Structures are given as C-alpha cells and as structure tokens.
CSV table of C-alpha atoms in Angstrom, one decimal:
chain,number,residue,atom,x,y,z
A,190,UNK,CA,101.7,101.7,64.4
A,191,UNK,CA,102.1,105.1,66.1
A,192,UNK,CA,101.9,103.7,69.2
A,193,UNK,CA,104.5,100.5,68.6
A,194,UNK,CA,106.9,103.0,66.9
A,195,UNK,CA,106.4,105.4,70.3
A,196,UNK,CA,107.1,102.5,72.6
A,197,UNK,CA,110.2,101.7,70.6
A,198,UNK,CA,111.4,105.2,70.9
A,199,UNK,CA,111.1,105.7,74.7
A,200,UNK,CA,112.2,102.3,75.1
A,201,UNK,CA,115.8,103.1,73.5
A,202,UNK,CA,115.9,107.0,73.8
A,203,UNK,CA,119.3,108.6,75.4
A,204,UNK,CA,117.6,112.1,75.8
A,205,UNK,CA,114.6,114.0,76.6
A,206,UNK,CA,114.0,115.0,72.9
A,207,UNK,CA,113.8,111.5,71.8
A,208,UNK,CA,111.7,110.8,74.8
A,209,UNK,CA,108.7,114.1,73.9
A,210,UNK,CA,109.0,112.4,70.6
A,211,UNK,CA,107.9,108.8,71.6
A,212,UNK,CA,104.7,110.7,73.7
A,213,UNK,CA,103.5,112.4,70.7
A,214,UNK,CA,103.1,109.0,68.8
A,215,UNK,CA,102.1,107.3,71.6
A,216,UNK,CA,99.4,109.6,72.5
A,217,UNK,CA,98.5,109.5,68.8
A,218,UNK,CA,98.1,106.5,68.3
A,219,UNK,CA,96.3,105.3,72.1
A,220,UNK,CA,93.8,108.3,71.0
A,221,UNK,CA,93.4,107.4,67.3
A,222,UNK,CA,92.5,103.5,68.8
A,223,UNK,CA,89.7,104.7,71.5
A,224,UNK,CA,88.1,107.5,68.9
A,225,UNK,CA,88.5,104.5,66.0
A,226,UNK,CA,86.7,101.8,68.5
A,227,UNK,CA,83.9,105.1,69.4
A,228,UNK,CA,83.2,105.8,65.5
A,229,UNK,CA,82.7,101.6,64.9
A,230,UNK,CA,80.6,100.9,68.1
A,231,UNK,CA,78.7,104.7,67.2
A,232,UNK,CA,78.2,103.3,63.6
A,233,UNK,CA,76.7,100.0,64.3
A,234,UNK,CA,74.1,100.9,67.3
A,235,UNK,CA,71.0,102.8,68.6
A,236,UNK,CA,71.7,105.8,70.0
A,237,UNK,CA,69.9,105.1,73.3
A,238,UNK,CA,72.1,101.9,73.7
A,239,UNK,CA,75.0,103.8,72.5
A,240,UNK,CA,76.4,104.0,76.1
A,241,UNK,CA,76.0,101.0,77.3
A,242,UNK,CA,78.4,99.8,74.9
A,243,UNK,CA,80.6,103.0,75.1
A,244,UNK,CA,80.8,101.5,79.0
A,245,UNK,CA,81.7,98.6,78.0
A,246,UNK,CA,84.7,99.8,76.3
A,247,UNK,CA,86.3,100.9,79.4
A,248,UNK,CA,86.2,98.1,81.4
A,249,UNK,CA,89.2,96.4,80.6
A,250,UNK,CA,90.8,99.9,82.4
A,251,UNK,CA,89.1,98.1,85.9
A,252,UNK,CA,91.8,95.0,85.9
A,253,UNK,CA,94.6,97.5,83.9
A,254,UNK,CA,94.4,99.6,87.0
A,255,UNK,CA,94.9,96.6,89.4
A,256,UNK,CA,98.1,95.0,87.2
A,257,UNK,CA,99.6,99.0,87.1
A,258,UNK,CA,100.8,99.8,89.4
A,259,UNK,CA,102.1,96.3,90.6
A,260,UNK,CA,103.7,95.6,87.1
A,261,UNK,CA,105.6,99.2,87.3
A,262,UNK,CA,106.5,98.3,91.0
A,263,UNK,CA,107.9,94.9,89.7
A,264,UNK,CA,109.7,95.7,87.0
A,265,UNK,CA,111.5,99.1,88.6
A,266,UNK,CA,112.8,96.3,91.1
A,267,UNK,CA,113.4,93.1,89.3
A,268,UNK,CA,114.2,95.4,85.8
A,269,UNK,CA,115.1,98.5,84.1
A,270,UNK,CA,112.4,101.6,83.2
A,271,UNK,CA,113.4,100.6,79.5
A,272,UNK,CA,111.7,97.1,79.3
A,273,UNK,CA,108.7,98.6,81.3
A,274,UNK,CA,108.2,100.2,77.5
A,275,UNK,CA,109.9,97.4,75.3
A,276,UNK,CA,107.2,95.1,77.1
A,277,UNK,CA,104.5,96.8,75.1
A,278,UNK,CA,106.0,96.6,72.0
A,279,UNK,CA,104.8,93.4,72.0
A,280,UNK,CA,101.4,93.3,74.3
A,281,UNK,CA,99.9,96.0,72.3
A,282,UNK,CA,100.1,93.8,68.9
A,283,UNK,CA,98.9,91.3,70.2
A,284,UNK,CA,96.1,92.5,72.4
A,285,UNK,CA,95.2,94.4,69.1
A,286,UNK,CA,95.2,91.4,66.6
A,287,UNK,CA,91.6,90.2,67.4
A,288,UNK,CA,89.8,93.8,66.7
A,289,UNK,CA,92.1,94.6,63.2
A,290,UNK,CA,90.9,91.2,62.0
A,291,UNK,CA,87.3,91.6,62.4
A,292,UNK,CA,88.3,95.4,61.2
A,293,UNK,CA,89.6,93.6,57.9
A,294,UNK,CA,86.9,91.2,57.6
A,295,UNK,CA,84.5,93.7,57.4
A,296,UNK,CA,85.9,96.0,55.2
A,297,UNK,CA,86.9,93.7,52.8
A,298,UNK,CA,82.4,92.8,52.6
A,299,UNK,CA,81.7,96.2,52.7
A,300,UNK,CA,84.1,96.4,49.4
A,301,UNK,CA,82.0,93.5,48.0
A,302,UNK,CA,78.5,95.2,48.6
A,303,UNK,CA,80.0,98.5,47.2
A,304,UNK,CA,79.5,100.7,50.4
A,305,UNK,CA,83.0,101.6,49.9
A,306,UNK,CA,84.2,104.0,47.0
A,307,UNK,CA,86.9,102.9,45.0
A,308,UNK,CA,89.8,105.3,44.0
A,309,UNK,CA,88.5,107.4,41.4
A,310,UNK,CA,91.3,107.6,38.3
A,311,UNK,CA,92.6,111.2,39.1
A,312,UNK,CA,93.6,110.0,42.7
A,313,UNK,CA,95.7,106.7,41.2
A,314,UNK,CA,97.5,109.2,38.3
A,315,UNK,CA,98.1,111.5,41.3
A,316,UNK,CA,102.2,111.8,41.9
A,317,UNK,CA,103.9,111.4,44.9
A,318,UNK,CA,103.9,115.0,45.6
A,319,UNK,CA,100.5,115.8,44.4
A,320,UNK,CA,99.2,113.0,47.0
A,321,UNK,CA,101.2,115.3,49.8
A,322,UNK,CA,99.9,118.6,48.3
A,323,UNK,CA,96.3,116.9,48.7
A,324,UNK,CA,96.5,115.7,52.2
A,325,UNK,CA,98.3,118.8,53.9
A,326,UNK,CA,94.8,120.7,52.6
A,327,UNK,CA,92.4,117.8,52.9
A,328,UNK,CA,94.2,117.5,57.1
A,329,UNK,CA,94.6,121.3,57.3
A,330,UNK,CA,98.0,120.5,58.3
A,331,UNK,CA,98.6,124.5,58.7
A,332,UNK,CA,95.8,125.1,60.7
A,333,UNK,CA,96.7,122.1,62.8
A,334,UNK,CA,100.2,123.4,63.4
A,335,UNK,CA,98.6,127.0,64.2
A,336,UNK,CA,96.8,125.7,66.6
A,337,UNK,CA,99.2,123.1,68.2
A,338,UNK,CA,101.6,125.7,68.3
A,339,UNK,CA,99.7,128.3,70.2
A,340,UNK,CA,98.3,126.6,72.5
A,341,UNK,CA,101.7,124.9,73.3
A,342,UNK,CA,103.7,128.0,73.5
A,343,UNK,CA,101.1,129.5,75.2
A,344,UNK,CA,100.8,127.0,78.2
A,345,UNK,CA,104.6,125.5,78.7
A,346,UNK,CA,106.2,128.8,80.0
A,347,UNK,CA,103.5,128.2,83.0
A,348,UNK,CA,105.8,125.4,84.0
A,349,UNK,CA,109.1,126.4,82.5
A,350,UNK,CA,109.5,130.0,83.8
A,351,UNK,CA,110.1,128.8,87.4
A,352,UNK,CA,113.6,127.4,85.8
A,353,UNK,CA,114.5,130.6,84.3
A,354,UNK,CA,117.1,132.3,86.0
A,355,UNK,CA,114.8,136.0,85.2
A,356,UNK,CA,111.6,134.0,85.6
A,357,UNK,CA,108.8,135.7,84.0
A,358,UNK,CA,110.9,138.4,83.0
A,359,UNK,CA,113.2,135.7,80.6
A,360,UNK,CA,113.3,136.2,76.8
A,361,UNK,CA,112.3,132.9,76.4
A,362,UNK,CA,109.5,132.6,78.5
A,363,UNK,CA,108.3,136.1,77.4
A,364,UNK,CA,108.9,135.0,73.6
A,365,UNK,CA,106.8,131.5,73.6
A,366,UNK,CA,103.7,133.5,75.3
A,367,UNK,CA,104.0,136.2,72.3
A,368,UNK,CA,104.1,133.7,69.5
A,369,UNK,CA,101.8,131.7,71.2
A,370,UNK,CA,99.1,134.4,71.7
A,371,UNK,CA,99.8,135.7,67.9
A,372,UNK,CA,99.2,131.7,66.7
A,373,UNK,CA,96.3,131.7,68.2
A,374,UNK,CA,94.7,134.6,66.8
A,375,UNK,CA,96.4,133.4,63.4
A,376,UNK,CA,94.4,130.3,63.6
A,377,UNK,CA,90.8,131.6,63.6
A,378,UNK,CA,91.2,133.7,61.0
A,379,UNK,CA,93.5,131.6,58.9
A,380,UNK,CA,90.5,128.8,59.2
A,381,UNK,CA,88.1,131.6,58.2
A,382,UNK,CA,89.5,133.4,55.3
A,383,UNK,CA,92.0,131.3,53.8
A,384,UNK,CA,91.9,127.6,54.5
A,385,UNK,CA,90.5,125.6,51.1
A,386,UNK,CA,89.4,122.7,54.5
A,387,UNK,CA,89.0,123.5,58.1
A,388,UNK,CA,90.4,120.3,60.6
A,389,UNK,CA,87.7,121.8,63.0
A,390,UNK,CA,83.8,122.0,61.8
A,391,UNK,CA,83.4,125.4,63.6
A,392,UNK,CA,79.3,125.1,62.4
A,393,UNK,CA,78.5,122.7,64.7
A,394,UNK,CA,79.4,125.0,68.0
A,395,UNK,CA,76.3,126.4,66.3
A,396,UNK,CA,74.6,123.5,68.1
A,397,UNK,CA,73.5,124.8,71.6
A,398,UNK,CA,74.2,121.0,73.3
A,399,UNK,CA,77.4,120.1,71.1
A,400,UNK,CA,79.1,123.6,72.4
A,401,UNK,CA,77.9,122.8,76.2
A,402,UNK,CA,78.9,119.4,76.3
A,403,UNK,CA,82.3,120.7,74.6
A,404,UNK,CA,82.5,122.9,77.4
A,405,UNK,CA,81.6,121.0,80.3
A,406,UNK,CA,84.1,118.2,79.0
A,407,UNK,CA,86.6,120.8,78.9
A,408,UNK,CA,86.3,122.8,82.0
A,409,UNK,CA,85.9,119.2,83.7
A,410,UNK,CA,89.1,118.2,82.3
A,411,UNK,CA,90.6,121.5,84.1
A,412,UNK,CA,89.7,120.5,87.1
A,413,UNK,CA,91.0,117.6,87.3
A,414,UNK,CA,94.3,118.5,85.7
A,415,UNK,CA,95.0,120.9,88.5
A,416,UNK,CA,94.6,118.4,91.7
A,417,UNK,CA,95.6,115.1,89.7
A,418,UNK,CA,98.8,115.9,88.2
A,419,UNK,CA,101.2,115.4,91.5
A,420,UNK,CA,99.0,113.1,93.4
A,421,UNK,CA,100.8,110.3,93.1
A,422,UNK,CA,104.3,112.2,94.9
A,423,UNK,CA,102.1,113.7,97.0
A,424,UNK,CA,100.7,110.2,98.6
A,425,UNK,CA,104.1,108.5,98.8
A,426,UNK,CA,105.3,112.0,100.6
A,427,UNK,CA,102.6,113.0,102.8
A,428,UNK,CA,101.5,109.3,103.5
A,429,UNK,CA,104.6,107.4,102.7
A,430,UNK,CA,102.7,105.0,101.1
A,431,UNK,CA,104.8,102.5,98.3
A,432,UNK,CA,104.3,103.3,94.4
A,433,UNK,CA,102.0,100.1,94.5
A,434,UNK,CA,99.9,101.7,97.2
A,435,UNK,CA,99.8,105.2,95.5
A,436,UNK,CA,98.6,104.1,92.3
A,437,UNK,CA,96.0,101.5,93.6
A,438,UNK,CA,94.6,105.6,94.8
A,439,UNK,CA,95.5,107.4,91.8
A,440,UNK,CA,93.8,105.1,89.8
A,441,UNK,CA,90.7,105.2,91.3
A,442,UNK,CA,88.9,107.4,89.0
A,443,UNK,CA,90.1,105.2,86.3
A,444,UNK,CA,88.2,101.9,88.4
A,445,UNK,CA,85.1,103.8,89.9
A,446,UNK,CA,84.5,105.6,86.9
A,447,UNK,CA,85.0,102.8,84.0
A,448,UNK,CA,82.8,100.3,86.6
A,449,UNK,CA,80.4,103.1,86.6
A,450,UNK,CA,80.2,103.4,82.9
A,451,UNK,CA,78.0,100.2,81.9
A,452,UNK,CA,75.3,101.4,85.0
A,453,UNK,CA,74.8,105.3,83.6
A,454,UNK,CA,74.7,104.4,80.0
A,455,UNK,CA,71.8,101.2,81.2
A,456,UNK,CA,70.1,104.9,83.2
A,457,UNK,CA,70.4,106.7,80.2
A,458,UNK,CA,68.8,103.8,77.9
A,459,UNK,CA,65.8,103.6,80.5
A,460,UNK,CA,65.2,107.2,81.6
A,461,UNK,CA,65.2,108.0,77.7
A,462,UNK,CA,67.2,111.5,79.2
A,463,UNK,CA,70.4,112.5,80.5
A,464,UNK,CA,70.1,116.3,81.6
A,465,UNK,CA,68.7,115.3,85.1
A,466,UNK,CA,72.1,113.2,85.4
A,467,UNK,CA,74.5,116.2,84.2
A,468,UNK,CA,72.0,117.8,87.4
A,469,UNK,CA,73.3,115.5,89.9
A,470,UNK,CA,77.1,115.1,88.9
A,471,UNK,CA,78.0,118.7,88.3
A,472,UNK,CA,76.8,119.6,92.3
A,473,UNK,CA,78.7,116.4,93.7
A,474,UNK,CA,82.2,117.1,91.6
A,475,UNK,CA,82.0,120.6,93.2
A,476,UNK,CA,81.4,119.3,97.0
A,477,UNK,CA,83.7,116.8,97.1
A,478,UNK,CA,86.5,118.7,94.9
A,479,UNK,CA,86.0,121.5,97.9
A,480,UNK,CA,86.2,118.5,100.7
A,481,UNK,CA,89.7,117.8,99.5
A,482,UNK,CA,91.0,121.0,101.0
A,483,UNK,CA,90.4,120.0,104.2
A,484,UNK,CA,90.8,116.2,103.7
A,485,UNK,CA,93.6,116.3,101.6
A,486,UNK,CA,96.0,117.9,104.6
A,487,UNK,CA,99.0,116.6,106.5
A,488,UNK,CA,98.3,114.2,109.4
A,489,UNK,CA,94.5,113.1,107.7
A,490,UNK,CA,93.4,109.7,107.6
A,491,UNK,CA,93.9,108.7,104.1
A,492,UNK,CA,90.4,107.0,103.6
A,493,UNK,CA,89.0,110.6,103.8
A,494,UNK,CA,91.0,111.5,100.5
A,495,UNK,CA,90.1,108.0,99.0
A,496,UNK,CA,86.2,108.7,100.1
A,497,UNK,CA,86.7,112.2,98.0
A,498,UNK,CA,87.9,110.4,95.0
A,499,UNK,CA,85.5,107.5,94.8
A,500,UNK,CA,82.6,110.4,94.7
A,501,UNK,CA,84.8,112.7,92.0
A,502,UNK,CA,85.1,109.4,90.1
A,503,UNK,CA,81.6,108.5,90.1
A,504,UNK,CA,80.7,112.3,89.2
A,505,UNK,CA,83.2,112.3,86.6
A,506,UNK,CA,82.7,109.2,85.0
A,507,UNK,CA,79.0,110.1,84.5
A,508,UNK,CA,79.9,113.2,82.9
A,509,UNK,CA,82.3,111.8,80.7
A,510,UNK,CA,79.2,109.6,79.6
A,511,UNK,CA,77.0,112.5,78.9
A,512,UNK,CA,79.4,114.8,76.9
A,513,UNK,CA,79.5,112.1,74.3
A,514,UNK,CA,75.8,111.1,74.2
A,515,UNK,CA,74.7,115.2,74.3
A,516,UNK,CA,76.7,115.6,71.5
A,517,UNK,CA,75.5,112.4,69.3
A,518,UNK,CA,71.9,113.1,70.1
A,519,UNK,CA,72.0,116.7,68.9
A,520,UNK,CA,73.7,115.9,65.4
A,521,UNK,CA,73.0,114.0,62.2
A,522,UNK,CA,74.5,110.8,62.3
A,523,UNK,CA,76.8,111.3,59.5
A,524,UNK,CA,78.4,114.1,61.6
A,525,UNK,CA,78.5,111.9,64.8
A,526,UNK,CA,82.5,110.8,63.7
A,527,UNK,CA,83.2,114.8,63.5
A,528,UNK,CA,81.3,115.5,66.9
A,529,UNK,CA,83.0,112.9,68.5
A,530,UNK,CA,86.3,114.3,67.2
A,531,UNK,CA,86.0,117.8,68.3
A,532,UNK,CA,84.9,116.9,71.9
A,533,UNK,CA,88.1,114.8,72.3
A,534,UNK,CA,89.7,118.0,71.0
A,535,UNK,CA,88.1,119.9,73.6
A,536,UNK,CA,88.8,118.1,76.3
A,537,UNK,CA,92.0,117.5,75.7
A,538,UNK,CA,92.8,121.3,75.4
A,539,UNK,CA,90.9,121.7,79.0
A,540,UNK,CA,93.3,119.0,80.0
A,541,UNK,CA,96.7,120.8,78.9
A,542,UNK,CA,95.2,124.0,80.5
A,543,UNK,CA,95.0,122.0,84.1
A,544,UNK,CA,98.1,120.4,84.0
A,545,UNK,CA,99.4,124.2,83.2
A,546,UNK,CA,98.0,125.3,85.9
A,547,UNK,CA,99.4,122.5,88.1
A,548,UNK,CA,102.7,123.0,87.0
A,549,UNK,CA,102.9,126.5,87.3
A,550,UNK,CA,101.2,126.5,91.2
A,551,UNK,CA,104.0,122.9,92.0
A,552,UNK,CA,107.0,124.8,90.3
A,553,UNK,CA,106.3,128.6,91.9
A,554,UNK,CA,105.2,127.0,95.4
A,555,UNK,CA,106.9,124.0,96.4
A,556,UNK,CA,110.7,125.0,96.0
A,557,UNK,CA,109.8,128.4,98.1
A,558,UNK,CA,108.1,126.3,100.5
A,559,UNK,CA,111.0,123.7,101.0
A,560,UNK,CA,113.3,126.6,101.4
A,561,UNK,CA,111.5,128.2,104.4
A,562,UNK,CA,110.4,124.8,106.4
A,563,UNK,CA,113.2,122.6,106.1
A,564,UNK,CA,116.0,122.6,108.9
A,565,UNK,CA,118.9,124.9,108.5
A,566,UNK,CA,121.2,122.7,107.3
A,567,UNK,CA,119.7,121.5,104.7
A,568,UNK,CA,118.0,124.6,103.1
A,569,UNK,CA,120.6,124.9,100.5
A,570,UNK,CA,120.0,121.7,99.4
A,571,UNK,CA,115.9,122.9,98.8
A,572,UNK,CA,116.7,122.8,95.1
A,573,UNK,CA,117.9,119.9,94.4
A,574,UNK,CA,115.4,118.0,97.4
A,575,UNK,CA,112.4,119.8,95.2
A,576,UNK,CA,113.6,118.0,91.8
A,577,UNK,CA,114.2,114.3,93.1
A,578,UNK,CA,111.4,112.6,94.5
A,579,UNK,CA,113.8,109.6,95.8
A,580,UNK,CA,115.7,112.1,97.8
A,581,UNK,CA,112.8,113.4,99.4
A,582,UNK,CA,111.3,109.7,100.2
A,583,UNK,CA,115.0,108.9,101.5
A,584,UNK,CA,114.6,111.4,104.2
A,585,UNK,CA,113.6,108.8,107.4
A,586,UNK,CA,109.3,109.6,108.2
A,587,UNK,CA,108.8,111.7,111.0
A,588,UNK,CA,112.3,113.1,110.6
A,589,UNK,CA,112.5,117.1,110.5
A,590,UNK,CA,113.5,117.3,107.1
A,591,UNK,CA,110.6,114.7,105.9
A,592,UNK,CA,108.3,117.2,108.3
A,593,UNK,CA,109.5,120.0,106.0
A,594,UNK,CA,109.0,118.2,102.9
A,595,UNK,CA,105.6,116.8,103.8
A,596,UNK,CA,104.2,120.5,105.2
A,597,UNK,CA,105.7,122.3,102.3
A,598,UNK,CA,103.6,119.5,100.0
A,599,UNK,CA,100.5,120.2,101.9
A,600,UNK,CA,100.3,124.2,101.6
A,601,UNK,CA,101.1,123.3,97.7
A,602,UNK,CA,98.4,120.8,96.9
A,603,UNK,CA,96.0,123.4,99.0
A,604,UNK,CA,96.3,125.6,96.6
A,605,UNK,CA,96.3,123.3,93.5
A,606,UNK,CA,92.8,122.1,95.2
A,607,UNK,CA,91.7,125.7,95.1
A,608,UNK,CA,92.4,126.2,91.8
A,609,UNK,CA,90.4,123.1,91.2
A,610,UNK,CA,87.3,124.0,92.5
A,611,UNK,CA,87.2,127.7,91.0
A,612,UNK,CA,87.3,126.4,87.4
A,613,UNK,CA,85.3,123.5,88.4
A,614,UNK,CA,82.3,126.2,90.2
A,615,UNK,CA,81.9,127.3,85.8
A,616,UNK,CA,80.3,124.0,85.4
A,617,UNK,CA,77.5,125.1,87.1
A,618,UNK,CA,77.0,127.5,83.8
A,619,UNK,CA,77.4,124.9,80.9
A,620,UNK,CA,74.6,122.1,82.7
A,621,UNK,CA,72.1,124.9,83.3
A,622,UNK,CA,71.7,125.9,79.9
A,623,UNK,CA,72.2,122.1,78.6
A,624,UNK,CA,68.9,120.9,76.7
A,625,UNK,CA,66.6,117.8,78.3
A,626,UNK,CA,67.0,116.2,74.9
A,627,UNK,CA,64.6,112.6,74.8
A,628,UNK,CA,66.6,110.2,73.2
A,629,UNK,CA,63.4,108.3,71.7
A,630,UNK,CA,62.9,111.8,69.5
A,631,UNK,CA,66.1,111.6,67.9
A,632,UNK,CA,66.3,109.5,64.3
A,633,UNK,CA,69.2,108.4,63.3
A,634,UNK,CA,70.6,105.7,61.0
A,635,UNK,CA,73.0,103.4,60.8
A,636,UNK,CA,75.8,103.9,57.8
A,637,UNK,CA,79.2,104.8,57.0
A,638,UNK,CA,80.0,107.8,59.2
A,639,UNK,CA,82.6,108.9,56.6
C-alpha cells in the first residue's frame, strides 16, 4: 500500500514537496517487500541453503534491467513522465497478488494450528488513543525521528550549501549541521536512558560478525554512492550515448550481480564457509574501483568502464551475499528478522553518506569547472548549463562548448572516483577481522521469527 499510495503521489504531484513525499512511501514500502520476502524465505530454510534462495530473489532484477531503461526511453517519447509512475499503480498489484495470496493462505493455517497468538483482552478494550500511545513506544517512533533527523540534517547541507548564496557560511546550512549533530547525540542516549523499547537492538553489535558485516555492508554502500550517483549523465555527456544505452551500463551491477547471486550462495552451501569469499571480493572491489580513474576519462573506450563495472558487480554482489549470511549464522534464529533489519539499516545509512559525498564533490566541482573551460561566450550561461542536463546534451558533440562540458565532467567524476576508493580501502579492516564461521556448526530452527 505504501508503495501504490507513493506511485499515486508522484504520478499527480505539482511540486517538489509532494514529489519527497511519494519517495518516502515508495521507498517504504519497496524495502518493507524485499526485507518481508528475506524474513519468509529466512523462516522456512536451512541456513546453508539460505542463499541460494536469497539469489533467487533477485533474479527477476536481470530482465527488469533489460525492460528499464527501454520502457523509460519509450514512454519519455511516445508519453509524459507522469504515466511512467501511474503505470505502476497498477503492475505492482498485480505482480504482487500471487505472493499476498499464498501470504494469506498460510496465515490463515498457522491461525488454525495456533502458532499465532490471538489478541489478548486488554489489547481489544484498548481505545483508539491508547492503541497510538502503544505503538509510538512499541516502534520507538521518537527514537526513529532522532535518528532520521540527524542523520538527514546532518548529510543534506553536503549537497545544498553549493545553492546558498553564503555557502557554507549560510544560516541554513550552518543550522541543519547543528541540529543534526545535537540529534544525533540525542539519539544514543535517549535509546539508553529513557526509551521504555529501542527500534535498534544495540546488543547484538555485541556480536563480533553481525557488527563486521554491518560495517562492511555499510562502508560498501559508500563506495558505491560516491561513483554511482551521476553515472548515468556522465555516459550520455562524456560518451553521448542515448538514455537506453546509459542504463543498459548503469544497470550493470543490478545484472552481473543478481545473475551472480544463485552461483555464490550454491559456493557458500558447498564450501560450508564464506570468509575466504569476503577474502577475494574486498581486494577486487578496490582494484577495479582504482582502475576507473584512469578508465573512466574523456576520450576512453567505453568497454574499459563497462569491464570495471562487470568486476565491481561481481565483487559487490558477493558481498552483498555475505553480509546477510555472516549475520544469520552468528545469531539465534529468532533474532535472524532483527539482524536482517539492522543490516538493511546499516547499509542504507552507508548509502546516504555516498550519495552526500557525491553531491557535495558534483555541486562544489562541476559548476566551477564549466565556468573556467567553456568558451567565452557562453561562461555566463555556466549556471544554468550545470543544472539542465538537456542543455548540455543539445550542445552539437565535438563542439567547444560540449568539449567544455565533457572535460569539466571528467575532472569531476575523477575525484568522485577518488573518494570512492579511500572509503572503499577501510574494507580491508572489517574482512580481516571477520570470523571463518562453518555453516554445518550453526543450529538453528525453523519457527516464527516474531
């Protein structure tokens, strides 16, 4: 529902507001289907097949990446951007209907064999604002907002002081990082001292391979954040590939890595470990993260880049698959839903830090950049050649001003690349001290997670 109600709002929004809206319940609700379909798969396997089907899951994302970019290409031509969302208002349903059936048929047993508590009578006399009362502390909806907040206020202003008219030095800019900072110390200590139920289980970073993994997914999802977040611009720019043509590229982490899925977690299941993979993956992410800042340069032949990313892909895809089975293997299988949980978490932080980063290297770079390479006459246009990526692909290739453009994106991406690799190099930290866990030793049953 979060997601059809998102699709609906950025379908019909008139403004930006309405627009941030739709993401958040869009995002909410794509994540709350992946972790729900992880929990169910988690919950009715062995954990040394747990992979495999974990792979399996993200195949679908192999064909999805094919139909992408082409659909968007079709429909920006032949439609408008709004029915490129309305369309999913009803593909969504629809492709959903045959997993909330089986979802409902096997609830409604599990009710019959009694696995299932019914509502005890204090929670049916509860009133209406008892119920919210009860759920605000039960979610930790404070300490959720704490941490929301900080992290957001914290991060935008990377982005957003570049369109300050005092830059760093803006009340606005300098405000969001103070209240940010101040949430963030708030939130620890509010989850320590005060809050009757914590949203994060902050015991289980006790666990040597649940915090490693936590941090490896994180800092992974910083790397790629910082090199990822243009590339499609840059392609059609630098290489003047079409939109199709770019996202066939982008994508390719989203195709090597999902095809790669199935074949790790079938290693996993037969090697009975998955340290010695972690071993392999970490030192090829760094290589060919490195290679890009040579390959990834004006005037280089575009299958150099693709070559880079096929090897990231397989690297990353790998280590996406061994975050999630370090942390399963190294809690009790009630806590597996929880684990699961707080690595998505994770990540997903590591992920709003790269894109941060991105931003704030693109939006402090590029517009200086276009200002000193493009021809005279045009430098007073730098601003408004920087914000429109149609005006910049409208200027003919091999024309001065798409020289400008296409050098000034080069120098940029260089040092988003460098950024890249630095946080990427920590890595090398987290898999060191990861334990060589044998899957065969760990016991754990299957049940209700919750």
């Amino acid at each position: 529902m979060c997601a059809l109600l998102a699709l609906i709002l950025m379908a019909a929004c008139g403004n930006i507001q309405t627009y941030a809206a739709g993401q958040v319940f869009f995002w909410t609700g794509m994540n709350g289907i992946a972790y729900v379909l992880q929990v169910f798969i988690a919950d009715t396997s062995k954990l040394k097949n747990r992979m495999i089907l974990f792979g399996f899951t993200t195949t679908p994302y192999i064909s999805n990446t094919f139909a992408g970019p082409a659909a968007a290409q079709s429909i920006l031509e032949g439609s408008t951007w709004r029915w490129g969302f309305g369309a999913f208002c009803i593909i969504i349903p629809v492709m959903c209907a045959p997993v909330i059936f089986v979802f409902a048929v096997h609830l409604r047993k599990a009710k019959k064999l009694g696995l299932i508590k019914e509502k005890s009578d204090a929670d049916r006399s509860r009133t209406w604002w008892q119920s919210i009362k009860y759920w605000v502390i039960e979610l930790d909806v404070l300490g959720v907002l704490l941490c929301v907040a900080g992290f957001s206020l914290l991060l935008l202003p990377f982005s957003l002081a570049s369109y300050q008219g005092d830059k760093w030095r803006s009340g606005t800019v300098i405000s969001m990082l103070v209240i940010g900072v101040l949430c963030l110390i708030a939130f620890p200590l509010y989850e320590k001292y005060m809050a009757p139920k914590t949203f994060i289980p902050f015991t289980l970073f006790k666990n040597r391979n649940v915090l490693v993994a936590c941090l490896l997914g994180g800092n992974r999802w910083v790397s790629f954040y910082c090199y990822k977040l243009y590339f499609s611009s840059y392609l059609q720019v630098v290489y003047n590939l079409s939109i199709s043509e770019a996202g066939y590229i982008v994508n390719i982490y989203s195709i090597v890595s999902c095809a790669w899925a199935v074949p790790v977690g079938l290693l996993i299941r037969y090697t009975d470990r998955f340290k010695w993979l972690a071993l392999i993956s970490v030192p090829l992410w760094i290589l060919f993260t490195g290679l890009l800042i040579k390959f990834r340069t004006p005037g280089t032949n575009v299958a150099y880049v693709i070559m880079c990313e096929v090897f990231t892909s397989l690297a990353g895809g790998t280590l996406a698959q061994i975050d999630q089975i370090a942390v399963m293997a190294s809690v009790p299988h009630r806590d597996v839903a929880v684990a699961l949980a707080v690595l998505a978490l994770v990540t997903a932080v590591g992920g709003a830090i790269g894109q941060s980063i991105s931003g704030a290297i693109w939006t402090n770079t590029l517009p200086g950049l276009l200002r000193n390479y493009l021809p005279g006459d045009l430098k007073a246009n730098a601003t408004i050649i920087y914000g429109n990526l149609e005006t910049q692909l409208g200027y003919e290739w091999g024309s001065p001003a798409r020289e400008a453009i296409v050098r000034a994106y080069g120098e940029t991406q260089k040092y988003m690349i460098i950024a890249s690799l630095a946080s990427s190099a920590v890595s090398l930290i987290w898999v060191s001290i990861l334990k060589n866990e044998r899957l065969s030793d760990k016991q754990q049953t299957k049940g209700v997670l919750f």
